[in-house]
């Protein structure tokens, strides 16, 4: 007997929304469910004091993929936001990524040749053959001044360990730019959806049935009975009831506050690169959309250990978790009517553009 829906999509995040949009366009019937009480997954934004607040961390859309840019532009207009974070080291302000503005402030150098010579001098002065840890590696790449002021404290807060105890491979390259260009991403297309990401996802799901506050795993058999196929974008280990073990994540904790002032820090993203400030970054959401509201909303970001039950943010790309994921992937391939996708379903850090790209490829292949 034919089931009620062609597809059940578990997760109303970006991956699920691309699937739902394309399947509906192709004439398939779908039901989207999410255990949260809102759509859009981790790119969810909601309004506070007229400002779109990025609840699960700042999200800046950037891509070199024109197809992905055009695809999402059907559902939103991107504004002209360009990510130009700044670093605050004990009250000294530096531009990021490391560029001529940074070097001018750090050493007073003016020309690219002077900056290159200074970096070379710094690298040579403290060079270590075969760096054994992140500290030695970073100093080999950019020298002591940049390491001490802009890398050390931030990295130690991010990982919760001294740089001398972190492996060298975490930092393979530290790009330095010998131009006065503060644009963090080298992407051809960049911006923030006008009106927020949630409105963009709502448009994608416009004519799709969505049920919120529904946990697929709480009644898997019941949900499976409704649809011919399942697209699962939740954690792959949870799907298999963690029977091979738990995949690990790094987490982030956000403290969001409404302030009774119009402009707190003059920039959307400020990194605190000293060791003493407990948070890594402060996000001032209104600057993503050039807001002119009377109040402002900020989020302080703290790097956090993760345990099962916490919000999973960044997959841990080490050997142990890689090997465990490979085993879950094998199990997933055995589930014939289930497509595992997205950042949790594939245990992958994906930027938004990549999520759209892989979801489009996957759904098109499934429709053939
Ligand atoms: C802190 C942070 C900052 C980021 N910043 C950027 C950025 O600036 N630019 C960029 O391009 N990318 C950024 N990303 C990446 C971006 O968040 C992801 O690409 C995107 O959210 C992935 O979408 P998704 O649909 O795969 O997953 P999600 O958005 O996580 O959606 C999965 C959904 O499945 C639901 N779900 C899970 N289990 C169940 C279940 N059992 N039953 C029902 N529903 C379930 C979840 O509730 C969730 O809503 C960032 C990521 C993080 C962690």
GROMACS .gro file of C-alpha atoms and ligand atoms in nm:
model
  421
    1UNK     CA    1   0.000   0.000   0.000
    2UNK     CA    2   0.128   0.344  -0.087
    3UNK     CA    3   0.229   0.549   0.214
    4UNK     CA    4   0.097   0.901   0.284
    5UNK     CA    5   0.414   1.086   0.180
    6UNK     CA    6   0.687   1.015  -0.071
    7UNK     CA    7   0.945   1.160   0.168
    8UNK     CA    8   0.974   1.231   0.539
    9UNK     CA    9   1.243   1.492   0.601
   10UNK     CA   10   1.385   1.490   0.951
   11UNK     CA   11   1.529   1.835   1.024
   12UNK     CA   12   1.408   2.175   0.900
   13UNK     CA   13   1.764   2.312   0.864
   14UNK     CA   14   1.919   2.423   0.540
   15UNK     CA   15   1.985   2.070   0.414
   16UNK     CA   16   1.628   1.959   0.483
   17UNK     CA   17   1.487   2.278   0.331
   18UNK     CA   18   1.676   2.229   0.002
   19UNK     CA   19   1.548   1.872  -0.015
   20UNK     CA   20   1.191   1.975   0.063
   21UNK     CA   21   1.197   2.256  -0.194
   22UNK     CA   22   1.336   2.041  -0.476
   23UNK     CA   23   1.117   1.740  -0.405
   24UNK     CA   24   0.804   1.955  -0.391
   25UNK     CA   25   0.904   2.122  -0.717
   26UNK     CA   26   0.938   1.775  -0.872
   27UNK     CA   27   0.582   1.687  -0.763
   28UNK     CA   28   0.672   1.466  -0.466
   29UNK     CA   29   0.482   1.485  -0.141
   30UNK     CA   30   0.690   1.560   0.169
   31UNK     CA   31   0.653   1.608   0.539
   32UNK     CA   32   0.923   1.797   0.725
   33UNK     CA   33   0.959   1.747   1.100
   34UNK     CA   34   1.194   1.905   1.351
   35UNK     CA   35   1.233   1.844   1.720
   36UNK     CA   36   1.293   2.212   1.782
   37UNK     CA   37   1.008   2.461   1.796
   38UNK     CA   38   1.140   2.655   1.498
   39UNK     CA   39   1.253   2.601   1.139
   40UNK     CA   40   1.598   2.685   0.992
   41UNK     CA   41   1.810   2.461   1.216
   42UNK     CA   42   2.132   2.628   1.324
   43UNK     CA   43   2.097   2.920   1.086
   44UNK     CA   44   1.786   3.029   1.277
   45UNK     CA   45   1.758   3.402   1.336
   46UNK     CA   46   1.486   3.572   1.537
   47UNK     CA   47   1.397   3.930   1.606
   48UNK     CA   48   1.483   4.109   1.931
   49UNK     CA   49   1.434   4.488   1.947
   50UNK     CA   50   1.390   4.489   1.568
   51UNK     CA   51   1.729   4.318   1.522
   52UNK     CA   52   1.781   3.974   1.365
   53UNK     CA   53   1.970   3.773   1.628
   54UNK     CA   54   2.169   3.467   1.518
   55UNK     CA   55   2.073   3.227   1.796
   56UNK     CA   56   2.326   2.949   1.722
   57UNK     CA   57   2.623   3.170   1.638
   58UNK     CA   58   2.701   3.434   1.378
   59UNK     CA   59   2.631   3.313   1.025
   60UNK     CA   60   2.786   3.493   0.731
   61UNK     CA   61   2.701   3.357   0.391
   62UNK     CA   62   2.995   3.344   0.151
   63UNK     CA   63   3.063   3.136  -0.158
   64UNK     CA   64   3.246   3.113  -0.486
   65UNK     CA   65   2.972   2.890  -0.623
   66UNK     CA   66   2.748   3.099  -0.849
   67UNK     CA   67   2.489   2.824  -0.877
   68UNK     CA   68   2.447   2.812  -0.499
   69UNK     CA   69   2.432   3.194  -0.476
   70UNK     CA   70   2.167   3.211  -0.750
   71UNK     CA   71   1.977   2.924  -0.593
   72UNK     CA   72   1.942   3.091  -0.253
   73UNK     CA   73   1.877   3.429  -0.417
   74UNK     CA   74   1.541   3.286  -0.530
   75UNK     CA   75   1.434   3.293  -0.166
   76UNK     CA   76   1.607   3.602  -0.031
   77UNK     CA   77   1.800   3.916  -0.115
   78UNK     CA   78   2.148   3.920   0.029
   79UNK     CA   79   2.270   4.251   0.169
   80UNK     CA   80   2.622   4.386   0.111
   81UNK     CA   81   2.766   4.277   0.445
   82UNK     CA   82   3.137   4.198   0.421
   83UNK     CA   83   3.299   4.023   0.712
   84UNK     CA   84   3.583   4.235   0.854
   85UNK     CA   85   3.638   4.117   1.210
   86UNK     CA   86   3.866   4.301   1.445
   87UNK     CA   87   4.080   4.170   1.729
   88UNK     CA   88   4.093   4.332   2.071
   89UNK     CA   89   4.415   4.247   2.256
   90UNK     CA   90   4.406   4.415   2.597
   91UNK     CA   91   4.252   4.725   2.442
   92UNK     CA   92   4.475   4.731   2.132
   93UNK     CA   93   4.267   4.697   1.816
   94UNK     CA   94   4.395   4.502   1.514
   95UNK     CA   95   4.236   4.422   1.180
   96UNK     CA   96   4.180   4.061   1.076
   97UNK     CA   97   4.272   3.863   0.877
   98UNK     CA   98   4.639   3.953   0.918
   99UNK     CA   99   4.698   4.222   0.658
  100UNK     CA  100   4.880   4.549   0.601
  101UNK     CA  101   4.651   4.731   0.847
  102UNK     CA  102   4.745   4.473   1.113
  103UNK     CA  103   5.118   4.503   1.040
  104UNK     CA  104   5.107   4.882   1.029
  105UNK     CA  105   4.946   4.888   1.373
  106UNK     CA  106   5.180   4.620   1.511
  107UNK     CA  107   5.513   4.753   1.380
  108UNK     CA  108   5.450   5.084   1.202
  109UNK     CA  109   5.552   4.936   0.866
  110UNK     CA  110   5.397   5.098   0.560
  111UNK     CA  111   5.493   4.906   0.247
  112UNK     CA  112   5.436   4.537   0.174
  113UNK     CA  113   5.814   4.492   0.138
  114UNK     CA  114   5.870   4.631   0.488
  115UNK     CA  115   5.598   4.405   0.630
  116UNK     CA  116   5.735   4.095   0.456
  117UNK     CA  117   6.087   4.174   0.585
  118UNK     CA  118   5.958   4.221   0.940
  119UNK     CA  119   5.766   3.893   0.936
  120UNK     CA  120   6.072   3.713   0.799
  121UNK     CA  121   6.294   3.868   1.069
  122UNK     CA  122   6.046   3.757   1.339
  123UNK     CA  123   6.015   3.404   1.201
  124UNK     CA  124   6.391   3.355   1.175
  125UNK     CA  125   6.456   3.491   1.525
  126UNK     CA  126   6.255   3.209   1.688
  127UNK     CA  127   6.249   2.934   1.425
  128UNK     CA  128   6.222   2.572   1.548
  129UNK     CA  129   6.313   2.278   1.324
  130UNK     CA  130   6.035   2.016   1.329
  131UNK     CA  131   5.781   2.207   1.543
  132UNK     CA  132   5.638   1.979   1.810
  133UNK     CA  133   5.337   2.183   1.913
  134UNK     CA  134   5.103   2.458   1.795
  135UNK     CA  135   5.307   2.733   1.959
  136UNK     CA  136   5.626   2.641   1.773
  137UNK     CA  137   5.435   2.593   1.450
  138UNK     CA  138   5.260   2.933   1.472
  139UNK     CA  139   5.583   3.116   1.554
  140UNK     CA  140   5.754   2.946   1.259
  141UNK     CA  141   5.478   3.078   1.034
  142UNK     CA  142   5.430   3.437   1.156
  143UNK     CA  143   5.680   3.512   1.433
  144UNK     CA  144   5.643   3.597   1.801
  145UNK     CA  145   5.455   3.931   1.797
  146UNK     CA  146   5.156   3.814   1.597
  147UNK     CA  147   5.152   3.483   1.780
  148UNK     CA  148   5.156   3.642   2.126
  149UNK     CA  149   4.898   3.912   2.057
  150UNK     CA  150   4.660   3.756   1.807
  151UNK     CA  151   4.686   3.377   1.819
  152UNK     CA  152   4.795   3.243   2.159
  153UNK     CA  153   4.517   3.352   2.397
  154UNK     CA  154   4.237   3.302   2.145
  155UNK     CA  155   4.351   2.952   2.049
  156UNK     CA  156   4.398   2.847   2.412
  157UNK     CA  157   4.044   2.962   2.496
  158UNK     CA  158   3.907   2.782   2.190
  159UNK     CA  159   4.066   2.451   2.276
  160UNK     CA  160   4.077   2.482   2.654
  161UNK     CA  161   4.447   2.389   2.658
  162UNK     CA  162   4.786   2.568   2.633
  163UNK     CA  163   4.923   2.599   2.279
  164UNK     CA  164   5.229   2.404   2.390
  165UNK     CA  165   5.000   2.106   2.450
  166UNK     CA  166   4.815   2.133   2.119
  167UNK     CA  167   4.941   1.944   1.813
  168UNK     CA  168   5.123   2.145   1.546
  169UNK     CA  169   4.898   2.017   1.266
  170UNK     CA  170   4.596   2.222   1.385
  171UNK     CA  171   4.757   2.522   1.215
  172UNK     CA  172   4.883   2.427   0.872
  173UNK     CA  173   4.889   2.774   0.723
  174UNK     CA  174   4.839   3.123   0.861
  175UNK     CA  175   4.754   3.334   0.562
  176UNK     CA  176   4.905   3.681   0.569
  177UNK     CA  177   4.789   3.940   0.322
  178UNK     CA  178   5.024   4.206   0.201
  179UNK     CA  179   4.735   4.435   0.104
  180UNK     CA  180   4.523   4.680   0.300
  181UNK     CA  181   4.218   4.452   0.261
  182UNK     CA  182   4.011   4.367   0.571
  183UNK     CA  183   3.763   4.140   0.389
  184UNK     CA  184   3.790   3.814   0.581
  185UNK     CA  185   3.650   3.585   0.312
  186UNK     CA  186   3.804   3.571  -0.030
  187UNK     CA  187   3.468   3.471  -0.174
  188UNK     CA  188   3.314   3.610  -0.488
  189UNK     CA  189   2.970   3.634  -0.324
  190UNK     CA  190   2.901   3.736   0.035
  191UNK     CA  191   2.612   3.875   0.240
  192UNK     CA  192   2.338   3.824   0.497
  193UNK     CA  193   1.976   3.759   0.396
  194UNK     CA  194   1.772   4.078   0.433
  195UNK     CA  195   1.514   4.002   0.705
  196UNK     CA  196   1.719   3.709   0.840
  197UNK     CA  197   1.790   3.345   0.759
  198UNK     CA  198   1.462   3.220   0.906
  199UNK     CA  199   1.263   3.420   0.651
  200UNK     CA  200   1.475   3.268   0.374
  201UNK     CA  201   1.411   2.913   0.497
  202UNK     CA  202   1.040   2.993   0.549
  203UNK     CA  203   1.023   3.089   0.182
  204UNK     CA  204   1.191   2.762   0.084
  205UNK     CA  205   0.932   2.571   0.290
  206UNK     CA  206   0.641   2.793   0.182
  207UNK     CA  207   0.419   2.518   0.041
  208UNK     CA  208   0.560   2.226   0.238
  209UNK     CA  209   0.394   2.063   0.539
  210UNK     CA  210   0.612   2.120   0.846
  211UNK     CA  211   0.552   1.986   1.196
  212UNK     CA  212   0.765   2.132   1.475
  213UNK     CA  213   0.843   1.994   1.820
  214UNK     CA  214   0.851   1.637   1.681
  215UNK     CA  215   1.137   1.403   1.765
  216UNK     CA  216   1.176   1.140   1.494
  217UNK     CA  217   1.372   0.906   1.717
  218UNK     CA  218   1.105   0.908   1.987
  219UNK     CA  219   0.872   0.720   1.750
  220UNK     CA  220   1.085   0.610   1.457
  221UNK     CA  221   0.857   0.326   1.349
  222UNK     CA  222   0.552   0.551   1.357
  223UNK     CA  223   0.717   0.817   1.141
  224UNK     CA  224   0.866   0.559   0.903
  225UNK     CA  225   0.518   0.421   0.843
  226UNK     CA  226   0.417   0.757   0.695
  227UNK     CA  227   0.666   0.784   0.409
  228UNK     CA  228   0.835   0.579   0.138
  229UNK     CA  229   1.173   0.736   0.206
  230UNK     CA  230   1.339   0.925   0.490
  231UNK     CA  231   1.591   1.209   0.466
  232UNK     CA  232   1.762   1.218   0.805
  233UNK     CA  233   1.965   1.527   0.902
  234UNK     CA  234   2.004   1.454   1.274
  235UNK     CA  235   2.316   1.304   1.437
  236UNK     CA  236   2.411   0.978   1.266
  237UNK     CA  237   2.517   0.811   1.594
  238UNK     CA  238   2.183   0.900   1.757
  239UNK     CA  239   2.000   0.727   1.468
  240UNK     CA  240   2.175   0.404   1.563
  241UNK     CA  241   2.115   0.461   1.935
  242UNK     CA  242   2.493   0.520   1.984
  243UNK     CA  243   2.550   0.148   1.958
  244UNK     CA  244   2.910   0.186   1.838
  245UNK     CA  245   2.991   0.480   2.066
  246UNK     CA  246   2.936   0.856   2.079
  247UNK     CA  247   3.079   1.093   1.817
  248UNK     CA  248   3.233   1.396   1.986
  249UNK     CA  249   3.184   1.768   1.921
  250UNK     CA  250   3.326   2.099   2.041
  251UNK     CA  251   3.059   2.324   2.174
  252UNK     CA  252   3.002   2.698   2.210
  253UNK     CA  253   2.802   2.879   2.474
  254UNK     CA  254   2.634   3.209   2.397
  255UNK     CA  255   2.534   3.479   2.644
  256UNK     CA  256   2.299   3.717   2.471
  257UNK     CA  257   2.213   4.056   2.616
  258UNK     CA  258   2.003   4.355   2.509
  259UNK     CA  259   2.186   4.680   2.578
  260UNK     CA  260   2.028   5.017   2.619
  261UNK     CA  261   2.265   5.186   2.378
  262UNK     CA  262   2.270   5.214   2.000
  263UNK     CA  263   2.621   5.098   1.921
  264UNK     CA  264   2.829   4.884   2.156
  265UNK     CA  265   3.141   4.796   1.959
  266UNK     CA  266   3.107   4.946   1.610
  267UNK     CA  267   3.157   4.613   1.436
  268UNK     CA  268   2.962   4.288   1.400
  269UNK     CA  269   3.250   4.065   1.514
  270UNK     CA  270   3.519   4.144   1.771
  271UNK     CA  271   3.762   3.868   1.874
  272UNK     CA  272   3.916   3.890   2.220
  273UNK     CA  273   4.265   3.751   2.171
  274UNK     CA  274   4.404   3.785   2.524
  275UNK     CA  275   4.391   3.495   2.769
  276UNK     CA  276   4.224   3.690   3.052
  277UNK     CA  277   3.892   3.777   2.883
  278UNK     CA  278   3.689   3.457   2.929
  279UNK     CA  279   3.495   3.481   2.602
  280UNK     CA  280   3.643   3.442   2.255
  281UNK     CA  281   3.421   3.681   2.061
  282UNK     CA  282   3.146   3.937   2.096
  283UNK     CA  283   2.889   3.953   1.818
  284UNK     CA  284   2.683   4.271   1.779
  285UNK     CA  285   2.400   4.146   1.561
  286UNK     CA  286   2.267   4.476   1.424
  287UNK     CA  287   2.590   4.540   1.232
  288UNK     CA  288   2.518   4.241   1.008
  289UNK     CA  289   2.232   4.441   0.866
  290UNK     CA  290   2.345   4.802   0.918
  291UNK     CA  291   2.079   4.844   1.188
  292UNK     CA  292   1.989   5.186   1.323
  293UNK     CA  293   1.771   5.075   1.615
  294UNK     CA  294   1.794   5.260   1.947
  295UNK     CA  295   1.904   4.947   2.135
  296UNK     CA  296   2.153   4.678   2.048
  297UNK     CA  297   2.187   4.303   2.107
  298UNK     CA  298   2.522   4.138   2.174
  299UNK     CA  299   2.625   3.775   2.221
  300UNK     CA  300   2.938   3.678   2.406
  301UNK     CA  301   3.078   3.349   2.282
  302UNK     CA  302   3.250   3.105   2.513
  303UNK     CA  303   3.420   2.794   2.386
  304UNK     CA  304   3.285   2.494   2.576
  305UNK     CA  305   3.346   2.126   2.632
  306UNK     CA  306   3.073   1.906   2.490
  307UNK     CA  307   2.892   1.612   2.643
  308UNK     CA  308   2.604   1.406   2.510
  309UNK     CA  309   2.283   1.608   2.543
  310UNK     CA  310   2.455   1.945   2.476
  311UNK     CA  311   2.407   2.125   2.146
  312UNK     CA  312   2.656   1.971   1.899
  313UNK     CA  313   2.850   2.240   1.708
  314UNK     CA  314   3.187   2.144   1.564
  315UNK     CA  315   3.271   1.780   1.482
  316UNK     CA  316   3.609   1.677   1.619
  317UNK     CA  317   3.819   1.579   1.320
  318UNK     CA  318   4.065   1.348   1.488
  319UNK     CA  319   4.154   0.987   1.416
  320UNK     CA  320   3.931   0.839   1.686
  321UNK     CA  321   3.615   1.018   1.574
  322UNK     CA  322   3.701   0.972   1.206
  323UNK     CA  323   3.727   0.596   1.253
  324UNK     CA  324   3.403   0.583   1.451
  325UNK     CA  325   3.221   0.786   1.187
  326UNK     CA  326   3.349   0.551   0.914
  327UNK     CA  327   3.176   0.264   1.097
  328UNK     CA  328   2.850   0.456   1.133
  329UNK     CA  329   2.870   0.548   0.764
  330UNK     CA  330   2.884   0.180   0.679
  331UNK     CA  331   2.573   0.117   0.888
  332UNK     CA  332   2.402   0.417   0.724
  333UNK     CA  333   2.472   0.277   0.380
  334UNK     CA  334   2.285  -0.036   0.484
  335UNK     CA  335   1.965   0.163   0.552
  336UNK     CA  336   1.819   0.138   0.206
  337UNK     CA  337   1.533   0.387   0.230
  338UNK     CA  338   1.717   0.649   0.432
  339UNK     CA  339   1.935   0.933   0.305
  340UNK     CA  340   2.174   1.067   0.572
  341UNK     CA  341   2.272   1.426   0.509
  342UNK     CA  342   2.383   1.760   0.649
  343UNK     CA  343   2.633   1.852   0.913
  344UNK     CA  344   2.505   1.601   1.173
  345UNK     CA  345   2.400   1.321   0.938
  346UNK     CA  346   2.745   1.323   0.775
  347UNK     CA  347   2.944   1.434   1.085
  348UNK     CA  348   3.112   1.708   0.881
  349UNK     CA  349   3.173   2.075   0.934
  350UNK     CA  350   2.992   2.223   0.635
  351UNK     CA  351   2.963   2.592   0.554
  352UNK     CA  352   2.615   2.686   0.435
  353UNK     CA  353   2.711   2.700   0.067
  354UNK     CA  354   2.852   2.349   0.085
  355UNK     CA  355   2.534   2.223   0.252
  356UNK     CA  356   2.327   2.364  -0.033
  357UNK     CA  357   2.563   2.220  -0.293
  358UNK     CA  358   2.566   1.867  -0.148
  359UNK     CA  359   2.190   1.869  -0.083
  360UNK     CA  360   2.118   1.979  -0.441
  361UNK     CA  361   2.344   1.705  -0.581
  362UNK     CA  362   2.192   1.442  -0.357
  363UNK     CA  363   1.828   1.531  -0.422
  364UNK     CA  364   1.884   1.552  -0.797
  365UNK     CA  365   2.048   1.209  -0.794
  366UNK     CA  366   1.755   1.071  -0.596
  367UNK     CA  367   1.501   1.209  -0.840
  368UNK     CA  368   1.664   1.045  -1.145
  369LIG     C1  369   2.893   2.829   1.558
  369LIG     C2  370   2.877   2.808   1.408
  369LIG     C3  371   2.890   2.915   1.322
  369LIG     C4  372   2.875   2.896   1.183
  369LIG     N1  373   2.893   3.003   1.100
  369LIG     C5  374   2.883   2.985   0.967
  369LIG     C6  375   2.908   3.093   0.878
  369LIG     O1  376   2.940   3.205   0.919
  369LIG     N2  377   2.897   3.069   0.745
  369LIG     C7  378   2.863   2.945   0.694
  369LIG     O2  379   2.854   2.930   0.571
  369LIG     N3  380   2.836   2.842   0.777
  369LIG     C8  381   2.846   2.858   0.911
  369LIG     N4  382   2.820   2.753   0.996
  369LIG     C9  383   2.772   2.624   0.940
  369LIG    C10  384   2.616   2.617   0.933
  369LIG     O3  385   2.563   2.630   1.062
  369LIG    C11  386   2.575   2.482   0.870
  369LIG     O4  387   2.624   2.476   0.739
  369LIG    C12  388   2.424   2.458   0.863
  369LIG     O5  389   2.357   2.491   0.981
  369LIG    C13  390   2.398   2.309   0.835
  369LIG     O6  391   2.262   2.284   0.811
  369LIG     P1  392   2.203   2.140   0.835
  369LIG     O7  393   2.065   2.140   0.779
  369LIG     O8  394   2.297   2.036   0.787
  369LIG     O9  395   2.201   2.121   0.995
  369LIG     P2  396   2.113   2.189   1.108
  369LIG    O10  397   2.095   2.332   1.081
  369LIG    O11  398   2.174   2.148   1.237
  369LIG    O12  399   1.970   2.117   1.094
  369LIG    C14  400   1.945   1.987   1.143
  369LIG    C15  401   1.808   1.991   1.208
  369LIG    O13  402   1.771   1.855   1.240
  369LIG    C16  403   1.694   1.861   1.359
  369LIG     N5  404   1.696   1.728   1.421
  369LIG    C17  405   1.805   1.662   1.467
  369LIG     N6  406   1.765   1.544   1.520
  369LIG    C18  407   1.631   1.536   1.506
  369LIG    C19  408   1.532   1.439   1.541
  369LIG     N7  409   1.566   1.323   1.605
  369LIG     N8  410   1.404   1.465   1.512
  369LIG    C20  411   1.366   1.580   1.452
  369LIG     N9  412   1.456   1.675   1.416
  369LIG    C21  413   1.586   1.654   1.443
  369LIG    C22  414   1.766   1.965   1.442
  369LIG    O14  415   1.680   2.017   1.542
  369LIG    C23  416   1.803   2.069   1.337
  369LIG    O15  417   1.706   2.172   1.328
  369LIG    C24  418   2.842   2.768   1.133
  369LIG    C25  419   2.830   2.659   1.221
  369LIG    C26  420   2.850   2.679   1.357
  369LIG    C27  421   2.843   2.559   1.448
   0.00000   0.00000   0.00000
